[in-house]
């Protein structure tokens, strides 16, 4: 028994257990939160320390690299070096070239003294394949043997480095020191402008890694990791470790993130910190093993785990002891009640509510049974009234017996049928926004049904049934004094409308049949009410429609069609095609007035007339543009909404909205067609003017006035049209064509500047020179000189 109750999901044991566990987990959660916060704080401190040390290294090294760039600047703009590379002096005195080279080498000794932090520098001359060192000049082969010779940096690599096109930056290299030791060095390479596909000279300034590593040692003491300096090509310029970076190292992340996590192919985890130097374009990277990174957090983590384990173990033991002790009396009480229950009662709920739920369950079942009986009775009664109205009652069951079964008393002599259709209920449904839509409509129909039956019960008897979307009421009238039965029904209908509209903002259309003296005529009365409701389309909403009144108003010479002659249709079609909205609306109003103001037409003919008007609109769209662009094809719901309109006024409104959209489309289409025609004519005129200029550019009299006269237009207007379309004026186009043709003449060696000017229509050579310089930026003489070269 105890086992079943304890493992019942709704048992009080589970509630108590959850309460104890929540109390137990509270200090555990607080400890976990403290651990997370401590871990975050420690991580931020480590990150800030690494970032600060990296910034220190960057400042120190940027000053060192700035010294290299300063020396490169002085070497580049050395007067003797500029004269050596760019002067024509040696074309006349070739023997002085070697003397000047040695003079430059001697001047380099001054730079060597001025820049003690620079370990070595030289200038490579491409012209004679030599290298200028402080105090000496060497051939390229001898320079490589004494400066860089090593397997790690072959001669071909050195040559490729010296001959790089327009290169300026830092790269890693190897250098042979004065004591013949091979040293890693950082070289600043700066090439001079190109000549014959190679730079005229290249500056090489070197600083050994030993100078750089002194600044990195502080970082190494802090994180015991790797600190690297990378150039823009992610080459390692300096590193405090002899190990190379793995091939899969994510260099791309260095530019996008200042910190990221990296796992090497050997399974080692690293924390990577990076910082960029905007001055030297270098990247400073710190790579620290995660084990060292988390070493200080391990102690806090172990203490947290230990305290959590002790709390869980001790709390679990105490939870079990107190839970068993507190539940023992409750278990005995529940066991006493379950002995008096049958087998089905073994599925127990919460022990404290066990007895109460058993009683409540019985009461709920009784109430539910009664509610279902009432619902079934209402549905069956409504179904019986519907069959009675439609004349489909079962002849085997006497009608008196059926009436007695449903508590319906029809003992008065006069019968009638009233139909109720809801026209507007948005305000009412908006008030009960907390209910689903189907429940809103059930409540609305319930209110209407009770109001109708209550008003009829004062003097008469009425029974309401739901038939589709309509409420039908079978009325058994009491013969009274004074007012007739028809006036009595009209009074009840008006009172119903007034009360529902004022109290609930529900608006109805009510149809009333004729009065019949036998219950067997009830189906006929129902059909009369349906016929009256059909006139709602013509008469408008929120009206009381009496079958007798409608029959009296029917004209003896009933109309057999509607008024929409071909002349009016053509006039309407023409105005819609032109997009004349006001005129089209006037014609539409005239059509509606002729058919509905002084005459009555049936609902079916009304819909035919509306469709005919819509067809006229569709014809206007078809004749104006593509029928696939029609709003009726793109929006088929427009026609459905029109045909579902409840009144003629609503139809008129829908047609006006369609007419507004159609006229807007046809007017825009017409304007677009006019714009295209004008654009095409303007393009043709521009092409003809351009061709005329190309054909007559040699004529000295060619100007804007001459072109305007040729095309029979004002010169200023023609120039404005040409500039608006092409973007340049006619005079600019004439000058441009003449200058282009003159350039062709100047390319011929036998043609002088004057010949070219007169050949393209210029009478004044000075005017030609002025226009040529304005268009090309140089004089024609200078242009011909460049061509001759």
PDB file of N, CA and C in Angstrom, residues 517-561:
ATOM      1  N   UNK A 517     -55.238  30.255 -40.895  1.00  0.00           N
ATOM      2  CA  UNK A 517     -56.156  29.833 -39.843  1.00  0.00           C
ATOM      3  C   UNK A 517     -56.045  28.358 -39.498  1.00  0.00           C
ATOM      4  N   UNK A 518     -55.064  27.662 -40.005  1.00  0.00           N
ATOM      5  CA  UNK A 518     -54.935  26.239 -39.675  1.00  0.00           C
ATOM      6  C   UNK A 518     -53.458  25.888 -39.598  1.00  0.00           C
ATOM      7  N   UNK A 519     -53.142  24.981 -38.684  1.00  0.00           N
ATOM      8  CA  UNK A 519     -51.737  24.609 -38.514  1.00  0.00           C
ATOM      9  C   UNK A 519     -51.176  23.927 -39.745  1.00  0.00           C
ATOM     10  N   UNK A 520     -52.023  23.350 -40.545  1.00  0.00           N
ATOM     11  CA  UNK A 520     -51.556  22.707 -41.771  1.00  0.00           C
ATOM     12  C   UNK A 520     -51.053  23.694 -42.800  1.00  0.00           C
ATOM     13  N   UNK A 521     -51.408  25.017 -42.626  1.00  0.00           N
ATOM     14  CA  UNK A 521     -50.951  26.045 -43.557  1.00  0.00           C
ATOM     15  C   UNK A 521     -49.634  26.682 -43.113  1.00  0.00           C
ATOM     16  N   UNK A 522     -49.052  26.130 -42.048  1.00  0.00           N
ATOM     17  CA  UNK A 522     -47.780  26.681 -41.569  1.00  0.00           C
ATOM     18  C   UNK A 522     -46.673  26.594 -42.621  1.00  0.00           C
ATOM     19  N   UNK A 523     -46.483  25.461 -43.354  1.00  0.00           N
ATOM     20  CA  UNK A 523     -45.444  25.443 -44.408  1.00  0.00           C
ATOM     21  C   UNK A 523     -45.625  26.542 -45.448  1.00  0.00           C
ATOM     22  N   UNK A 524     -46.921  26.842 -45.824  1.00  0.00           N
ATOM     23  CA  UNK A 524     -47.172  27.912 -46.782  1.00  0.00           C
ATOM     24  C   UNK A 524     -46.731  29.259 -46.204  1.00  0.00           C
ATOM     25  N   UNK A 525     -46.993  29.461 -44.908  1.00  0.00           N
ATOM     26  CA  UNK A 525     -46.571  30.704 -44.263  1.00  0.00           C
ATOM     27  C   UNK A 525     -45.046  30.822 -44.252  1.00  0.00           C
ATOM     28  N   UNK A 526     -44.346  29.708 -44.043  1.00  0.00           N
ATOM     29  CA  UNK A 526     -42.870  29.714 -44.051  1.00  0.00           C
ATOM     30  C   UNK A 526     -42.327  30.122 -45.422  1.00  0.00           C
ATOM     31  N   UNK A 527     -42.950  29.611 -46.494  1.00  0.00           N
ATOM     32  CA  UNK A 527     -42.512  29.975 -47.844  1.00  0.00           C
ATOM     33  C   UNK A 527     -42.765  31.451 -48.120  1.00  0.00           C
ATOM     34  N   UNK A 528     -43.899  31.973 -47.621  1.00  0.00           N
ATOM     35  CA  UNK A 528     -44.189  33.397 -47.804  1.00  0.00           C
ATOM     36  C   UNK A 528     -43.137  34.266 -47.095  1.00  0.00           C
ATOM     37  N   UNK A 529     -42.723  33.843 -45.901  1.00  0.00           N
ATOM     38  CA  UNK A 529     -41.689  34.602 -45.186  1.00  0.00           C
ATOM     39  C   UNK A 529     -40.356  34.562 -45.937  1.00  0.00           C
ATOM     40  N   UNK A 530     -40.019  33.405 -46.520  1.00  0.00           N
ATOM     41  CA  UNK A 530     -38.793  33.304 -47.314  1.00  0.00           C
ATOM     42  C   UNK A 530     -38.842  34.217 -48.528  1.00  0.00           C
ATOM     43  N   UNK A 531     -40.018  34.261 -49.208  1.00  0.00           N
ATOM     44  CA  UNK A 531     -40.151  35.145 -50.366  1.00  0.00           C
ATOM     45  C   UNK A 531     -39.983  36.607 -49.953  1.00  0.00           C
ATOM     46  N   UNK A 532     -40.530  36.972 -48.808  1.00  0.00           N
ATOM     47  CA  UNK A 532     -40.388  38.356 -48.335  1.00  0.00           C
ATOM     48  C   UNK A 532     -38.925  38.687 -48.053  1.00  0.00           C
ATOM     49  N   UNK A 533     -38.209  37.733 -47.469  1.00  0.00           N
ATOM     50  CA  UNK A 533     -36.793  37.968 -47.159  1.00  0.00           C
ATOM     51  C   UNK A 533     -35.967  38.150 -48.423  1.00  0.00           C
ATOM     52  N   UNK A 534     -36.402  37.511 -49.532  1.00  0.00           N
ATOM     53  CA  UNK A 534     -35.660  37.651 -50.788  1.00  0.00           C
ATOM     54  C   UNK A 534     -35.651  39.086 -51.281  1.00  0.00           C
ATOM     55  N   UNK A 535     -36.679  39.882 -50.911  1.00  0.00           N
ATOM     56  CA  UNK A 535     -36.743  41.278 -51.326  1.00  0.00           C
ATOM     57  C   UNK A 535     -35.777  42.171 -50.551  1.00  0.00           C
ATOM     58  N   UNK A 536     -35.100  41.610 -49.592  1.00  0.00           N
ATOM     59  CA  UNK A 536     -34.136  42.385 -48.801  1.00  0.00           C
ATOM     60  C   UNK A 536     -33.049  42.985 -49.687  1.00  0.00           C
ATOM     61  N   UNK A 537     -32.711  42.286 -50.761  1.00  0.00           N
ATOM     62  CA  UNK A 537     -31.660  42.765 -51.660  1.00  0.00           C
ATOM     63  C   UNK A 537     -32.037  44.110 -52.265  1.00  0.00           C
ATOM     64  N   UNK A 538     -33.350  44.280 -52.552  1.00  0.00           N
ATOM     65  CA  UNK A 538     -33.800  45.517 -53.192  1.00  0.00           C
ATOM     66  C   UNK A 538     -34.194  46.570 -52.177  1.00  0.00           C
ATOM     67  N   UNK A 539     -34.869  46.171 -51.099  1.00  0.00           N
ATOM     68  CA  UNK A 539     -35.423  47.113 -50.144  1.00  0.00           C
ATOM     69  C   UNK A 539     -34.374  47.680 -49.201  1.00  0.00           C
ATOM     70  N   UNK A 540     -33.291  46.987 -48.974  1.00  0.00           N
ATOM     71  CA  UNK A 540     -32.263  47.451 -48.058  1.00  0.00           C
ATOM     72  C   UNK A 540     -32.353  46.765 -46.719  1.00  0.00           C
ATOM     73  N   UNK A 541     -31.258  46.914 -45.881  1.00  0.00           N
ATOM     74  CA  UNK A 541     -31.186  46.213 -44.608  1.00  0.00           C
ATOM     75  C   UNK A 541     -31.950  46.931 -43.512  1.00  0.00           C
ATOM     76  N   UNK A 542     -32.043  46.246 -42.355  1.00  0.00           N
ATOM     77  CA  UNK A 542     -32.686  46.772 -41.151  1.00  0.00           C
ATOM     78  C   UNK A 542     -34.126  47.214 -41.438  1.00  0.00           C
ATOM     79  N   UNK A 543     -34.892  46.387 -42.144  1.00  0.00           N
ATOM     80  CA  UNK A 543     -36.272  46.674 -42.488  1.00  0.00           C
ATOM     81  C   UNK A 543     -37.165  45.541 -42.022  1.00  0.00           C
ATOM     82  N   UNK A 544     -38.457  45.842 -41.920  1.00  0.00           N
ATOM     83  CA  UNK A 544     -39.472  44.821 -41.630  1.00  0.00           C
ATOM     84  C   UNK A 544     -40.224  44.564 -42.921  1.00  0.00           C
ATOM     85  N   UNK A 545     -40.135  43.348 -43.437  1.00  0.00           N
ATOM     86  CA  UNK A 545     -40.685  42.991 -44.737  1.00  0.00           C
ATOM     87  C   UNK A 545     -41.925  42.130 -44.531  1.00  0.00           C
ATOM     88  N   UNK A 546     -43.106  42.689 -44.826  1.00  0.00           N
ATOM     89  CA  UNK A 546     -44.374  41.962 -44.684  1.00  0.00           C
ATOM     90  C   UNK A 546     -44.809  41.439 -46.038  1.00  0.00           C
ATOM     91  N   UNK A 547     -45.151  40.198 -46.080  1.00  0.00           N
ATOM     92  CA  UNK A 547     -45.551  39.582 -47.352  1.00  0.00           C
ATOM     93  C   UNK A 547     -46.797  40.258 -47.914  1.00  0.00           C
ATOM     94  N   UNK A 548     -47.759  40.589 -47.048  1.00  0.00           N
ATOM     95  CA  UNK A 548     -48.995  41.222 -47.522  1.00  0.00           C
ATOM     96  C   UNK A 548     -48.718  42.591 -48.101  1.00  0.00           C
ATOM     97  N   UNK A 549     -47.835  43.384 -47.430  1.00  0.00           N
ATOM     98  CA  UNK A 549     -47.516  44.728 -47.931  1.00  0.00           C
ATOM     99  C   UNK A 549     -46.783  44.655 -49.261  1.00  0.00           C
ATOM    100  N   UNK A 550     -45.851  43.691 -49.378  1.00  0.00           N
ATOM    101  CA  UNK A 550     -45.108  43.558 -50.633  1.00  0.00           C
ATOM    102  C   UNK A 550     -46.031  43.181 -51.778  1.00  0.00           C
ATOM    103  N   UNK A 551     -47.012  42.326 -51.503  1.00  0.00           N
ATOM    104  CA  UNK A 551     -47.938  41.926 -52.558  1.00  0.00           C
ATOM    105  C   UNK A 551     -48.804  43.087 -53.011  1.00  0.00           C
ATOM    106  N   UNK A 552     -49.152  43.983 -52.078  1.00  0.00           N
ATOM    107  CA  UNK A 552     -49.965  45.131 -52.450  1.00  0.00           C
ATOM    108  C   UNK A 552     -49.190  46.116 -53.305  1.00  0.00           C
ATOM    109  N   UNK A 553     -47.845  46.165 -53.126  1.00  0.00           N
ATOM    110  CA  UNK A 553     -47.018  47.147 -53.855  1.00  0.00           C
ATOM    111  C   UNK A 553     -46.510  46.641 -55.190  1.00  0.00           C
ATOM    112  N   UNK A 554     -46.784  45.397 -55.487  1.00  0.00           N
ATOM    113  CA  UNK A 554     -46.311  44.852 -56.771  1.00  0.00           C
ATOM    114  C   UNK A 554     -47.116  45.452 -57.908  1.00  0.00           C
ATOM    115  N   UNK A 555     -46.518  46.038 -58.863  1.00  0.00           N
ATOM    116  CA  UNK A 555     -47.215  46.660 -59.996  1.00  0.00           C
ATOM    117  C   UNK A 555     -47.853  45.606 -60.879  1.00  0.00           C
ATOM    118  N   UNK A 556     -48.997  46.002 -61.440  1.00  0.00           N
ATOM    119  CA  UNK A 556     -49.698  45.052 -62.315  1.00  0.00           C
ATOM    120  C   UNK A 556     -48.881  44.743 -63.562  1.00  0.00           C
ATOM    121  N   UNK A 557     -48.171  45.764 -64.074  1.00  0.00           N
ATOM    122  CA  UNK A 557     -47.327  45.533 -65.266  1.00  0.00           C
ATOM    123  C   UNK A 557     -45.886  45.352 -64.806  1.00  0.00           C
ATOM    124  N   UNK A 558     -45.605  44.234 -64.215  1.00  0.00           N
ATOM    125  CA  UNK A 558     -44.263  43.963 -63.662  1.00  0.00           C
ATOM    126  C   UNK A 558     -43.217  44.022 -64.749  1.00  0.00           C
ATOM    127  N   UNK A 559     -42.096  44.590 -64.413  1.00  0.00           N
ATOM    128  CA  UNK A 559     -40.988  44.690 -65.369  1.00  0.00           C
ATOM    129  C   UNK A 559     -40.404  43.319 -65.646  1.00  0.00           C
ATOM    130  N   UNK A 560     -39.995  43.157 -66.859  1.00  0.00           N
ATOM    131  CA  UNK A 560     -39.411  41.865 -67.260  1.00  0.00           C
ATOM    132  C   UNK A 560     -37.930  41.978 -67.548  1.00  0.00           C
ATOM    133  N   UNK A 561     -37.284  43.138 -67.319  1.00  0.00           N
ATOM    134  CA  UNK A 561     -35.858  43.283 -67.597  1.00  0.00           C
ATOM    135  C   UNK A 561     -35.300  44.494 -66.867  1.00  0.00           C
TER     136      UNK A 561
END
